[in-house]
Amino acid sequence: MRELRRIIRIALPLAAILLMVLALWPVPTPLSAAERVDTLSSRLVCPVCRGMSLKDAPNKVAKDGVAFITDKVDEGWTDDEVYQYWAGTYGNQAILDPERSGLAPVLWGVPTILILAGSYVIYRRRRGGTPIAVDSRVVEQRIEQVGVDLADLERQVADGELDAETAEKLREVYELEGAALSKKESNPTAPASVESRIKAGAFGIGVVSVMIGIVAVIGLNNPQSNAVEGVAGDVLSGQTINLDDVTNEEMEVIVANNPDVLAMRRALARRYFDDGEFSKALEHFLYILEREKDAESLATVGWMTFLSDNPDTAASFLDEALKVNPDYLTAQVWLALVRLEGLNDPAGAVPLFERALRAPEMPDETRTVIEEALALARERIDGGSG
Amino acid sequence: MTEPDVAGGSDSDPTIEPTEEPRQGKMGIVVSVLFVGAVVFFAMFASKFGQDQLISASPLIGRTVPATALPYLERSGELSLTEYDGDIIVLNFWASWCPPCRLEQPDLVRAADELSDLGVTFVGVLFNDDAGAGSRFLDTYGRSDRAHYVLDDRSLMAFDFGVIGLPETFFIDRQGVIQAKISGGVSYELLVATIEQMILGNTPESVKTGELQTRN
């Protein structure tokens, strides 16, 4: 009897909730042709607009797309037929998820919150957290490499292969790296405790989260971010090689055999950077910078320098990147973050964030992230630094 | 000195002062888990919009060409690709505002002049541009009398072929089946090599040679 009462106590509220849900469940009503076109065009990706729907994108091709859907709906195509056509020519990625309604905005907002939380963790770590244990052999090897790089740099300066300004910047980076590595070598961190490992892990994941988030939502707007990683044809003895199928090791061989093909080296450096292998990425980006100043290499070296606790040098590289390509959105946002977090200069960050927000065709999520960072900078200006 | 209560049991023991350390440790774990979620989310988000993803999908290879008809750019009448069954078709999407299109145009003209007698039809589709600008482009960078130039004023053929940027060049075999795609500019050598493969009955590899251009 007691068991029965318990079952009733649980079942009754559940039944009541179920009835409420059923009562409130919207009864689908047939949509008009205009409503169907509206829904379809909000779910089909504009093919030339990088992530915007046909409905939201302002250009001619998007308008042509909406007109195309209107024609097909008038011809009697079902919604599924329209989706199938679009996915059939552009791939499944060209169909956006259902419109954000109900709980969806919460789900879409979570990553933004996580990025900010990640930034907070990084900020806390940078303000005197636990050092991360390093492998002393790796440090020794890297110190040796820095020495070789410095010697090579001096030789290039002596031979007139490198201008003084670039040489000075590279020397500064090498010396800073060497100093940081020497510090690690002379004072190796004891085996990390479980707690410090967790913190270190949180820090690492925080950095990666913020970077992936920013790169994912902002990098889309950089005209160079989709740069060639596909085929290097004529330059490589007439053969075409699809780099998507090539491993990093194979690319190293290709780069070693074609040292002057900087696009290949840049693609490899970008891979290392994306994988978080900053030492390898730095090596290749610096090689490129010794030969040509491109915005991507300057900016990425700047960002890695910032992550190595050298905000002044980082800002200098990012400034250079923006001189080369003033519209490079990723560099604008990275420099703003360096000014905000590294140089405690929110006033210097604000105009950069504002400029970044003026970029056309930016996904809403990107805009939200930058707006929140801008709000943070303004808050710091209003409340004093810190 | 009291050891930090890592297990977090200090709440139940009034003699032990709560400390900052264990809270930070737990927070680290929670934050780590949340960050992994964020990473996965953004990885999915990024892949959804990545252009390379769209290219590698190549959903059109192996499909029969659509029957869409387009008006000629510089003369009256319409062209439908199905009219050229039995020919190898080189279908090039271009625009006057697209820098790689300017670079590849002389090579396309040369290939059309030299290879048309082998049963190869060259079709240039002006996309996301106006007819006047297209004609001026041909005046400047060359046109082949052996090629056909059409205007895709409503982006219909571009949608049929899943064009995401310019230039893009498709290769259609004698049975009207799309066999390969070159994303980015083409060179005379690459055109010849690809057509050669098709004449031999082989399936040429789809390749990407450079950045695709879009217009806001």
Coordinates of N, CA and C in Angstrom, one line a residue, chain A residues 45 47-48 50-52 59-61 64-65 67-68 71 85-91 93-97 107-108 111-112 114-115 117-118 120-121 124 195 198-199 201-202 205-206 208-209 212-213 216-217 220 223-224 226-232 234 240 242 244 360-361 363 365, chain B residues 6 20-22 24-29 31-39 41-43 45-54 56-57 59-60 63 127-129 152-156 158-165 187 189-190 205-216:
Chain A
V45 N 22.6 28.5 -46.3 CA 23.8 29.3 -46.2 C 24.0 30.0 -47.6
P47 N 26.1 31.0 -50.4 CA 27.4 30.3 -50.7 C 28.6 31.2 -50.8
V48 N 28.4 32.5 -51.0 CA 29.6 33.3 -51.1 C 29.8 34.3 -49.9
R50 N 30.2 33.3 -46.4 CA 30.9 32.8 -45.2 C 30.0 32.7 -44.0
G51 N 29.0 31.9 -44.0 CA 28.3 31.6 -42.8 C 27.0 32.3 -42.6
M52 N 26.7 33.3 -43.5 CA 25.4 34.0 -43.4 C 24.3 33.3 -44.2
N59 N 24.1 40.7 -50.2 CA 24.6 40.8 -51.6 C 23.7 40.2 -52.6
K60 N 24.1 40.4 -53.9 CA 23.3 40.0 -55.0 C 23.0 38.5 -55.1
V61 N 24.1 37.7 -54.8 CA 23.9 36.3 -54.9 C 22.9 35.8 -53.9
D64 N 19.6 36.6 -55.2 CA 19.3 35.6 -56.3 C 18.8 34.3 -55.7
G65 N 19.5 33.9 -54.6 CA 19.1 32.7 -53.9 C 17.7 32.7 -53.4
A67 N 15.3 34.6 -54.5 CA 14.4 34.5 -55.7 C 14.3 33.1 -56.3
F68 N 15.4 32.4 -56.2 CA 15.5 31.0 -56.7 C 14.5 30.1 -55.9
D71 N 10.9 30.9 -56.7 CA 10.5 30.2 -57.9 C 10.2 28.8 -57.6
Y85 N 18.2 20.0 -52.7 CA 18.9 20.6 -53.8 C 20.1 21.4 -53.3
W86 N 19.9 22.2 -52.3 CA 21.0 23.0 -51.7 C 22.1 22.2 -51.2
A87 N 21.7 21.2 -50.4 CA 22.7 20.3 -49.8 C 23.4 19.5 -50.9
G88 N 22.7 19.2 -52.0 CA 23.2 18.4 -53.1 C 24.3 19.2 -53.9
T89 N 24.2 20.5 -53.9 CA 25.2 21.3 -54.7 C 26.2 21.9 -53.7
Y90 N 25.9 22.2 -52.5 CA 26.8 22.8 -51.6 C 27.3 22.0 -50.5
G91 N 26.7 20.8 -50.3 CA 27.0 19.9 -49.2 C 26.1 20.2 -48.0
Q93 N 26.8 21.0 -45.1 CA 27.2 22.2 -44.3 C 26.4 23.4 -44.7
A94 N 25.8 23.4 -45.9 CA 25.2 24.6 -46.4 C 23.8 24.8 -45.8
I95 N 23.3 23.8 -45.0 CA 22.0 24.0 -44.3 C 22.3 24.3 -42.8
L96 N 21.8 25.5 -42.4 CA 22.0 25.9 -41.1 C 21.1 25.1 -40.1
D97 N 21.4 25.1 -38.9 CA 20.6 24.5 -37.9 C 19.3 25.3 -37.8
L107 N 21.9 27.9 -25.6 CA 23.0 27.0 -26.0 C 24.0 27.8 -26.8
W108 N 23.5 28.7 -27.7 CA 24.5 29.5 -28.5 C 25.3 30.5 -27.6
P111 N 29.1 29.2 -25.4 CA 30.5 29.3 -25.7 C 31.0 30.7 -25.5
T112 N 30.2 31.7 -25.7 CA 30.7 33.1 -25.4 C 31.0 33.2 -24.0
L114 N 31.9 30.8 -22.1 CA 33.1 30.0 -21.8 C 34.3 30.7 -22.3
I115 N 34.2 31.4 -23.4 CA 35.4 32.1 -23.8 C 35.8 33.2 -22.8
A117 N 35.1 33.1 -19.6 CA 35.6 32.4 -18.5 C 37.0 32.0 -18.7
G118 N 37.3 31.5 -19.9 CA 38.6 31.1 -20.3 C 39.6 32.2 -20.2
Y120 N 39.2 34.7 -18.3 CA 39.4 35.0 -16.9 C 40.5 34.1 -16.2
V121 N 40.4 32.8 -16.6 CA 41.4 31.8 -16.1 C 42.8 32.2 -16.5
R124 N 43.9 35.1 -14.5 CA 44.3 34.8 -13.2 C 45.7 34.1 -13.2
E195 N 46.9 19.2 -8.0 CA 46.2 20.5 -8.1 C 46.8 21.4 -9.1
I198 N 46.0 20.3 -12.5 CA 44.6 20.7 -12.9 C 44.6 22.1 -13.3
K199 N 45.3 23.0 -12.5 CA 45.3 24.4 -12.9 C 46.0 24.6 -14.2
G201 N 46.3 22.5 -16.5 CA 45.4 22.0 -17.6 C 44.3 23.0 -17.9
A202 N 43.7 23.5 -16.8 CA 42.7 24.5 -17.0 C 43.2 25.7 -17.8
I205 N 43.8 24.6 -21.5 CA 42.5 24.5 -22.2 C 41.9 25.8 -22.3
G206 N 42.1 26.7 -21.3 CA 41.5 28.0 -21.4 C 42.1 28.7 -22.6
V208 N 43.5 27.4 -25.3 CA 43.1 26.8 -26.5 C 41.6 27.1 -26.8
S209 N 40.8 27.2 -25.8 CA 39.4 27.5 -26.0 C 39.2 28.9 -26.6
I212 N 40.7 28.9 -30.1 CA 39.8 28.3 -31.1 C 38.5 29.1 -31.3
G213 N 38.0 29.5 -30.2 CA 36.8 30.3 -30.3 C 37.0 31.6 -31.2
A216 N 37.9 30.6 -34.7 CA 36.7 30.1 -35.5 C 35.8 31.1 -35.9
V217 N 35.5 32.1 -35.0 CA 34.4 33.0 -35.3 C 35.0 34.3 -35.9
L220 N 37.2 33.7 -39.8 CA 36.4 33.6 -41.0 C 36.4 34.9 -41.8
P223 N 40.5 37.8 -44.9 CA 40.7 37.3 -46.3 C 41.8 36.3 -46.5
Q224 N 42.8 36.3 -45.5 CA 43.9 35.4 -45.7 C 43.6 34.1 -45.0
N226 N 41.5 31.8 -45.2 CA 41.2 30.6 -46.0 C 42.2 30.4 -47.1
A227 N 43.4 30.9 -46.8 CA 44.4 30.9 -47.8 C 44.7 29.4 -48.2
V228 N 45.4 29.3 -49.3 CA 45.6 28.0 -50.0 C 46.2 27.0 -49.0
E229 N 45.6 25.9 -48.9 CA 46.2 24.8 -48.2 C 45.9 23.6 -49.1
G230 N 45.6 23.9 -50.3 CA 45.1 22.9 -51.2 C 46.2 22.3 -52.1
V231 N 46.5 23.0 -53.2 CA 47.4 22.4 -54.1 C 48.6 23.3 -54.5
A232 N 49.7 22.7 -54.4 CA 50.9 23.4 -54.9 C 51.3 22.7 -56.2
D234 N 52.7 23.9 -60.1 CA 53.8 24.2 -60.9 C 55.1 24.3 -60.1
T240 N 50.7 18.0 -58.9 CA 49.8 18.6 -58.0 C 49.7 17.7 -56.7
N242 N 47.7 17.5 -53.0 CA 46.6 18.0 -52.2 C 47.1 18.0 -50.7
D244 N 45.7 18.7 -48.1 CA 44.8 18.1 -47.1 C 45.2 16.7 -46.6
P360 N 32.3 44.1 -42.2 CA 31.1 43.7 -42.8 C 30.9 42.2 -42.6
E361 N 29.7 41.7 -42.7 CA 29.4 40.3 -42.8 C 30.0 39.5 -41.6
P363 N 29.6 37.1 -38.4 CA 28.6 36.3 -37.7 C 28.2 36.9 -36.4
E365 N 27.7 35.7 -33.5 CA 28.4 35.2 -32.4 C 29.7 36.0 -32.2
Chain B
V6 N 41.4 19.4 0.7 CA 41.2 19.2 -0.7 C 39.8 18.6 -1.0
E20 N 41.1 29.1 0.2 CA 40.8 29.4 -1.2 C 41.3 28.3 -2.1
E21 N 42.4 27.6 -1.7 CA 43.0 26.6 -2.5 C 42.1 25.5 -3.1
P22 N 41.4 24.7 -2.1 CA 40.6 23.6 -2.6 C 39.5 24.1 -3.6
Q24 N 39.7 26.6 -5.6 CA 40.3 26.8 -6.9 C 40.5 25.5 -7.7
G25 N 40.9 24.5 -6.9 CA 41.2 23.2 -7.5 C 39.9 22.6 -8.1
K26 N 38.8 22.7 -7.4 CA 37.6 22.2 -7.9 C 37.2 23.0 -9.1
M27 N 37.3 24.3 -9.0 CA 36.9 25.2 -10.1 C 37.7 24.9 -11.3
G28 N 39.0 24.5 -11.1 CA 39.8 24.1 -12.2 C 39.2 23.0 -13.0
I29 N 38.8 22.0 -12.2 CA 38.2 20.8 -12.9 C 36.9 21.2 -13.7
V31 N 36.0 24.1 -14.7 CA 36.3 25.0 -15.9 C 36.9 24.1 -17.0
S32 N 37.8 23.2 -16.6 CA 38.4 22.3 -17.7 C 37.3 21.6 -18.5
V33 N 36.3 21.0 -17.8 CA 35.3 20.3 -18.4 C 34.5 21.2 -19.3
L34 N 34.2 22.4 -18.8 CA 33.4 23.3 -19.6 C 34.1 23.8 -20.8
F35 N 35.5 23.9 -20.7 CA 36.3 24.4 -21.8 C 36.3 23.3 -22.9
V36 N 36.4 22.1 -22.5 CA 36.4 21.0 -23.5 C 35.1 21.1 -24.3
G37 N 34.0 21.3 -23.6 CA 32.7 21.5 -24.3 C 32.8 22.6 -25.3
A38 N 33.4 23.7 -24.8 CA 33.5 24.9 -25.7 C 34.3 24.6 -26.9
V39 N 35.4 23.9 -26.7 CA 36.3 23.6 -27.8 C 35.6 22.7 -28.9
F41 N 32.4 22.5 -29.3 CA 31.3 23.3 -29.9 C 31.9 24.2 -31.0
F42 N 33.0 24.9 -30.7 CA 33.5 25.8 -31.7 C 34.2 25.0 -32.9
A43 N 34.7 23.8 -32.6 CA 35.3 23.0 -33.7 C 34.1 22.7 -34.7
F45 N 31.4 24.4 -35.0 CA 30.9 25.7 -35.5 C 31.8 26.1 -36.7
A46 N 33.1 25.9 -36.5 CA 34.1 26.3 -37.5 C 33.9 25.5 -38.7
S47 N 33.8 24.1 -38.5 CA 33.7 23.2 -39.7 C 32.5 23.5 -40.5
K48 N 31.4 24.0 -39.8 CA 30.2 24.2 -40.5 C 30.3 25.3 -41.6
F49 N 31.2 26.2 -41.3 CA 31.3 27.3 -42.3 C 32.6 27.3 -43.1
G50 N 33.4 26.4 -42.9 CA 34.7 26.4 -43.5 C 34.6 26.2 -45.0
Q51 N 35.2 27.0 -45.8 CA 35.1 26.9 -47.3 C 35.7 25.6 -47.8
D52 N 36.8 25.2 -47.1 CA 37.5 24.0 -47.6 C 36.6 22.8 -47.4
Q53 N 35.8 22.8 -46.4 CA 34.8 21.7 -46.2 C 33.9 21.6 -47.4
L54 N 33.5 22.7 -47.8 CA 32.5 22.7 -49.0 C 33.2 22.2 -50.2
S56 N 36.0 20.2 -50.4 CA 36.3 18.8 -50.3 C 35.1 17.9 -50.5
A57 N 33.9 18.4 -50.1 CA 32.7 17.6 -50.2 C 32.5 17.3 -51.7
P59 N 30.2 17.6 -54.0 CA 29.0 16.7 -54.2 C 28.6 16.6 -55.6
L60 N 29.1 17.4 -56.5 CA 28.7 17.4 -57.9 C 29.4 16.4 -58.8
R63 N 27.7 13.7 -61.2 CA 26.4 14.1 -61.5 C 26.3 14.4 -63.0
F127 N 29.4 35.4 -63.8 CA 28.6 35.2 -62.6 C 28.8 36.4 -61.7
N128 N 27.7 36.9 -61.1 CA 27.8 37.9 -60.1 C 28.4 39.2 -60.7
D129 N 28.0 39.5 -61.8 CA 28.6 40.7 -62.5 C 27.6 41.2 -63.6
D152 N 25.1 34.6 -66.4 CA 24.3 33.9 -65.3 C 23.8 35.0 -64.4
D153 N 22.9 35.8 -65.0 CA 22.4 37.0 -64.3 C 21.6 36.7 -63.0
R154 N 21.0 35.5 -62.9 CA 20.2 35.2 -61.7 C 20.9 34.1 -60.9
S155 N 22.2 33.8 -61.2 CA 23.0 32.9 -60.4 C 22.5 31.4 -60.6
L156 N 21.7 31.2 -61.6 CA 21.0 29.8 -61.6 C 22.0 28.7 -61.9
A158 N 25.2 28.9 -61.4 CA 26.2 28.9 -60.2 C 25.6 28.1 -59.1
F159 N 24.3 28.2 -58.9 CA 23.7 27.3 -57.8 C 23.7 25.9 -58.3
D160 N 23.4 25.6 -59.5 CA 23.4 24.2 -60.0 C 24.8 23.6 -59.8
F161 N 25.8 24.4 -59.9 CA 27.2 23.9 -59.8 C 27.8 24.1 -58.5
G162 N 27.1 24.6 -57.5 CA 27.6 24.8 -56.2 C 28.8 25.8 -56.1
V163 N 28.7 26.8 -56.9 CA 29.9 27.8 -57.0 C 30.0 28.6 -55.7
I164 N 31.1 28.6 -55.0 CA 31.3 29.4 -53.8 C 32.2 30.5 -53.9
G165 N 32.9 30.7 -55.0 CA 33.8 31.8 -55.2 C 34.4 31.6 -56.6
S187 N 45.9 27.2 -65.3 CA 47.0 27.5 -66.2 C 46.7 26.7 -67.5
E189 N 48.8 24.8 -68.9 CA 49.3 23.4 -68.7 C 48.3 22.5 -67.9
L190 N 47.7 23.1 -66.9 CA 46.8 22.4 -66.1 C 45.5 22.0 -66.9
E205 N 41.9 14.5 -61.4 CA 41.7 14.8 -59.9 C 41.2 16.2 -59.8
S206 N 40.2 16.4 -58.9 CA 39.8 17.8 -58.6 C 40.9 18.4 -57.8
V207 N 41.2 19.7 -58.1 CA 42.3 20.3 -57.3 C 41.9 21.8 -57.0
K208 N 42.6 22.3 -56.0 CA 42.5 23.7 -55.6 C 43.8 24.4 -55.9
T209 N 43.8 25.4 -56.7 CA 45.0 26.1 -57.0 C 45.2 27.4 -56.4
G210 N 44.2 27.9 -55.7 CA 44.4 29.2 -55.1 C 43.1 29.7 -54.4
E211 N 43.2 30.9 -53.9 CA 42.1 31.4 -53.1 C 40.9 31.8 -54.0
L212 N 39.7 31.4 -53.6 CA 38.5 31.8 -54.4 C 38.1 33.2 -54.0
Q213 N 37.7 34.0 -55.0 CA 37.3 35.3 -54.7 C 35.8 35.5 -54.6
T214 N 35.4 36.3 -53.6 CA 33.9 36.6 -53.5 C 33.8 38.1 -53.5
R215 N 32.6 38.5 -53.8 CA 32.3 40.0 -53.9 C 31.2 40.3 -52.9
N216 N 31.4 41.3 -52.1 CA 30.3 41.7 -51.1 C 29.2 42.4 -51.8

